[in-house]
CSV table of C-alpha atoms in Angstrom, one decimal:
chain,number,residue,atom,x,y,z
S,1,MET,CA,14.1,-13.3,17.3
S,2,SER,CA,10.9,-11.4,17.8
S,3,SER,CA,9.3,-8.1,16.8
S,4,ASN,CA,6.8,-6.3,19.0
S,5,THR,CA,6.0,-3.6,16.5
S,6,PRO,CA,2.2,-3.2,16.4
S,7,PRO,CA,0.3,-3.0,13.1
S,8,SER,CA,0.6,0.6,12.0
S,9,ALA,CA,-2.7,2.5,11.6
S,10,ASP,CA,-1.2,5.0,9.1
S,11,ALA,CA,0.8,2.7,6.8
S,12,GLY,CA,1.4,3.4,3.1
S,13,PRO,CA,0.8,4.3,0.5
S,14,TRP,CA,3.5,2.1,-1.2
S,15,THR,CA,5.0,2.2,-4.6
S,16,ALA,CA,6.6,-1.3,-4.2
S,17,LEU,CA,5.0,-3.2,-1.3
S,18,PRO,CA,6.5,-6.7,-1.0
S,19,LEU,CA,4.0,-9.5,-1.4
S,20,PHE,CA,3.8,-13.1,-0.1
S,21,PRO,CA,1.4,-14.9,-2.3
S,22,LEU,CA,-0.4,-17.9,-0.7
S,23,GLY,CA,-3.2,-20.2,-1.3
S,24,THR,CA,-4.8,-19.0,2.0
S,25,VAL,CA,-6.2,-15.8,3.4
S,26,LEU,CA,-4.8,-13.7,6.3
S,27,PHE,CA,-7.4,-11.7,8.4
S,28,ALA,CA,-6.8,-8.6,10.5
S,29,GLY,CA,-5.9,-9.7,14.0
S,30,GLY,CA,-5.0,-13.2,12.9
S,31,LEU,CA,-2.0,-15.4,13.3
S,32,LEU,CA,-0.1,-16.8,10.4
S,33,PRO,CA,2.8,-19.3,10.7
S,34,LEU,CA,5.1,-19.6,7.7
S,35,LYS,CA,8.0,-21.9,6.9
S,36,VAL,CA,10.4,-19.8,4.8
S,37,PHE,CA,13.2,-21.3,2.8
S,38,GLU,CA,13.3,-19.7,-0.7
S,39,ALA,CA,16.0,-17.1,-1.0
S,40,ARG,CA,13.7,-14.2,-2.0
S,41,TYR,CA,11.6,-14.7,1.1
S,42,LEU,CA,14.5,-15.3,3.4
S,43,ASP,CA,15.8,-11.9,2.2
S,44,LEU,CA,12.3,-10.4,2.7
S,45,VAL,CA,12.1,-11.6,6.3
S,46,SER,CA,15.6,-10.2,7.0
S,47,HIS,CA,14.6,-6.9,5.5
S,48,CYS,CA,11.4,-6.7,7.5
S,49,LEU,CA,13.3,-7.6,10.7
S,50,ARG,CA,15.7,-4.8,10.1
S,51,THR,CA,13.2,-2.1,9.1
S,52,ARG,CA,10.2,-3.3,11.0
S,53,GLU,CA,8.2,-2.9,7.8
S,54,PRO,CA,5.4,-5.2,6.9
S,55,PHE,CA,4.8,-7.2,3.8
S,56,ALA,CA,1.4,-8.2,2.4
S,57,VAL,CA,-0.2,-11.6,2.2
S,58,VAL,CA,-2.3,-12.0,-0.9
S,59,ARG,CA,-4.2,-14.9,-2.2
S,60,ILE,CA,-3.3,-16.6,-5.4
S,61,ARG,CA,-6.4,-16.6,-7.5
S,62,GLN,CA,-5.0,-18.5,-10.5
S,63,GLY,CA,-1.8,-20.2,-11.4
S,64,SER,CA,1.3,-20.4,-9.2
S,65,GLU,CA,3.7,-17.8,-8.0
S,66,LEU,CA,6.6,-20.3,-8.6
S,67,ARG,CA,8.5,-19.6,-11.8
S,68,GLY,CA,8.6,-22.4,-14.2
S,69,ALA,CA,5.7,-24.1,-12.6
S,70,GLY,CA,4.0,-24.6,-15.9
S,71,GLN,CA,0.6,-23.4,-14.7
S,72,GLY,CA,0.1,-20.4,-17.0
S,73,LYS,CA,-0.3,-16.8,-16.0
S,74,THR,CA,-0.4,-16.0,-12.3
S,75,LEU,CA,-3.3,-13.9,-11.0
S,76,LEU,CA,-3.4,-12.4,-7.5
S,77,ASP,CA,-6.3,-11.0,-5.7
S,78,THR,CA,-6.4,-7.2,-5.4
S,79,VAL,CA,-7.0,-7.1,-1.7
S,80,GLY,CA,-4.5,-8.4,0.8
S,81,VAL,CA,-3.6,-8.0,4.4
S,82,LEU,CA,-0.4,-6.6,5.9
S,83,ALA,CA,1.6,-9.1,7.8
S,84,HIS,CA,3.8,-7.9,10.7
S,85,LEU,CA,6.6,-10.2,12.0
S,86,GLN,CA,6.0,-11.3,15.5
S,87,GLU,CA,8.5,-14.2,15.9
S,88,VAL,CA,11.3,-15.5,13.7
S,89,ASP,CA,13.2,-18.6,14.5
S,90,ALA,CA,16.0,-20.3,12.6
S,91,GLU,CA,14.9,-23.9,12.5
S,92,GLN,CA,18.1,-24.9,10.6
S,93,PRO,CA,20.4,-23.2,8.2
S,94,GLY,CA,18.4,-21.8,5.3
S,95,ILE,CA,15.0,-22.4,6.9
S,96,LEU,CA,13.1,-19.9,9.1
S,97,ARG,CA,9.9,-20.5,11.1
S,98,VAL,CA,8.0,-17.2,11.0
S,99,ARG,CA,4.9,-16.1,12.9
S,100,CYS,CA,3.1,-13.1,11.6
S,101,THR,CA,0.1,-11.1,12.7
S,102,GLY,CA,-2.5,-9.6,10.4
S,103,GLY,CA,-2.9,-5.8,10.2
S,104,LEU,CA,-4.7,-3.5,7.8
S,105,ARG,CA,-6.3,-4.6,4.5
S,106,VAL,CA,-4.4,-3.3,1.5
S,107,HIS,CA,-5.7,-2.6,-2.0
S,108,LEU,CA,-3.2,-3.5,-4.6
S,109,GLY,CA,-2.6,-1.8,-7.9
S,110,THR,CA,0.0,-2.7,-10.5
S,111,THR,CA,2.1,-5.8,-9.6
S,112,HIS,CA,5.3,-7.0,-11.0
S,113,GLN,CA,8.1,-9.5,-10.2
S,114,ARG,CA,11.7,-8.7,-9.5
S,115,ASP,CA,14.5,-10.6,-11.2
S,116,ASP,CA,14.7,-12.8,-8.0
S,117,GLY,CA,11.0,-13.6,-8.3
S,118,LEU,CA,9.7,-11.5,-5.4
S,119,TRP,CA,6.3,-9.9,-6.1
S,120,LEU,CA,5.9,-6.2,-5.5
S,121,ALA,CA,2.8,-4.0,-5.8
S,122,ALA,CA,1.7,-0.4,-5.6
S,123,ALA,CA,-0.7,-0.4,-2.7
S,124,THR,CA,-2.9,1.7,-0.4
S,125,ALA,CA,-4.1,0.8,3.1
S,126,GLY,CA,-7.8,0.4,3.7
S,127,ALA,CA,-9.5,1.5,6.9
S,128,PRO,CA,-9.5,-0.9,9.9
S,129,ASP,CA,-12.7,-2.4,10.9
S,130,ALA,CA,-14.8,-0.1,13.1
S,131,ALA,CA,-15.1,-1.4,16.7
S,132,VAL,CA,-18.7,-2.5,16.7
S,133,PRO,CA,-20.3,-4.4,19.5
S,134,VAL,CA,-21.9,-7.8,18.5
S,135,PRO,CA,-25.6,-7.1,17.9
S,136,LEU,CA,-28.0,-9.1,20.0
S,137,GLU,CA,-29.2,-11.2,17.1
S,138,LEU,CA,-25.6,-12.3,16.3
S,139,GLN,CA,-24.7,-13.2,19.9
S,140,PRO,CA,-25.1,-16.9,19.1
S,141,SER,CA,-22.1,-16.7,16.9
S,142,ALA,CA,-20.0,-15.0,19.6
S,143,GLN,CA,-21.1,-17.5,22.2
S,144,ALA,CA,-20.3,-20.4,20.0
S,145,LEU,CA,-16.9,-19.0,19.2
S,146,GLY,CA,-16.2,-18.7,22.9
S,147,ARG,CA,-17.1,-22.4,23.3
S,148,ALA,CA,-14.9,-23.3,20.4
S,149,ILE,CA,-12.0,-21.5,21.9
S,150,GLU,CA,-12.5,-23.3,25.2
S,151,SER,CA,-12.6,-26.7,23.4
S,152,LEU,CA,-9.5,-25.9,21.4
S,153,ALA,CA,-7.7,-24.8,24.5
S,154,GLY,CA,-8.6,-28.1,26.1
S,155,GLN,CA,-6.8,-29.9,23.3
S,156,GLY,CA,-3.8,-27.7,23.6
S,157,HIS,CA,-4.5,-25.5,20.7
S,158,HIS,CA,-4.4,-21.7,21.0
S,159,PRO,CA,-4.9,-20.3,17.4
S,160,PHE,CA,-5.9,-16.8,18.3
S,161,LEU,CA,-4.0,-13.8,19.8
S,162,GLN,CA,-5.1,-12.6,23.2
S,163,PRO,CA,-6.9,-10.8,24.5
S,164,HIS,CA,-9.9,-12.4,22.9
S,165,GLN,CA,-12.5,-9.8,21.8
S,166,LEU,CA,-15.8,-11.8,21.9
S,167,ASP,CA,-17.7,-8.5,22.2
S,168,ASP,CA,-16.3,-7.1,18.9
S,169,ALA,CA,-18.2,-8.0,15.7
S,170,GLY,CA,-15.2,-7.8,13.4
S,171,TRP,CA,-13.0,-9.9,15.7
S,172,VAL,CA,-15.6,-12.6,16.1
S,173,ALA,CA,-16.3,-12.7,12.3
S,174,ASN,CA,-12.6,-12.9,11.5
S,175,ARG,CA,-11.8,-15.7,13.9
S,176,TRP,CA,-14.7,-17.7,12.6
S,177,CYS,CA,-13.5,-17.1,9.0
S,178,GLU,CA,-10.1,-18.5,9.9
S,179,ILE,CA,-11.4,-21.8,11.2
S,180,LEU,CA,-14.5,-22.5,9.1
S,181,PRO,CA,-14.1,-25.2,6.4
S,182,ILE,CA,-14.9,-22.9,3.5
S,183,SER,CA,-13.0,-22.2,0.3
S,184,SER,CA,-10.2,-19.7,0.2
S,185,ALA,CA,-12.3,-17.8,-2.4
S,186,ALA,CA,-15.1,-17.5,0.1
S,187,LYS,CA,-12.7,-16.4,2.8
S,188,GLN,CA,-11.3,-13.8,0.4
S,189,ARG,CA,-14.7,-12.3,-0.2
S,190,LEU,CA,-15.5,-12.2,3.5
S,191,MET,CA,-12.1,-10.6,4.3
S,192,ALA,CA,-12.6,-7.9,1.7
S,193,LEU,CA,-15.9,-6.8,3.1
S,194,ASP,CA,-15.7,-3.4,4.8
S,195,GLU,CA,-18.7,-3.9,7.1
S,196,PRO,CA,-17.8,-6.2,10.1
S,197,VAL,CA,-21.4,-6.7,11.1
S,198,LEU,CA,-22.3,-7.9,7.6
S,199,ARG,CA,-19.3,-10.2,7.7
S,200,LEU,CA,-20.5,-11.7,11.0
S,201,GLN,CA,-24.1,-12.0,9.7
S,202,LEU,CA,-22.8,-14.1,6.7
S,203,VAL,CA,-20.8,-16.2,9.1
S,204,GLN,CA,-23.9,-16.8,11.3
S,205,ASP,CA,-26.0,-17.7,8.3
S,206,TYR,CA,-23.4,-20.3,7.4
S,207,LEU,CA,-23.3,-21.7,10.9
S,208,GLN,CA,-27.1,-21.9,11.1
S,209,GLY,CA,-27.2,-23.5,7.6
S,210,LYS,CA,-24.8,-26.2,8.8
S,211,GLY,CA,-26.8,-26.8,12.0
S,212,LEU,CA,-23.9,-25.5,14.1
S,213,LEU,CA,-26.0,-23.0,16.1
């Protein structure tokens, strides 16, 4: 099963946006594979397939979203990213392999859990990144990403949606953020930045500091 619904530019606001808390961060324009087996998320995927509505991926800042996990209070970050279903395959009864694409950032308000454990939040959509060309001084990051994409392709890995937008500052920054070995907290801070050129500048500073440029 697949859904070709593009990320909506005028989504929300929501009074009860379904959330998928994770220990990782989804970026706009990114790909996210999920293995879904809990009943609440199987129901969520079925609902989203029927309605073509998104859910939001949000990072777990503290604790666990699993009930009875004994890890104290669960805290979620207040900025997430809409996830739009792209492909859904039934691996076996009760297990779905899901591929999502990242859409708009969303700012979360009050959150609560339903009786079945699904998290919901009041939410508003943020503005998409402006389409900004990569400045001359940040071209080394774009060029290095192009080389990384070629190297990954040579190994049979294609982690990014096409077309590749190596001339767009936000796209280059987001793709680097997805593959850099930095903490999920650092990725969250980068994702939440409204200014794509600043995001790319911080990425290039990191790459230069690690001797990768």
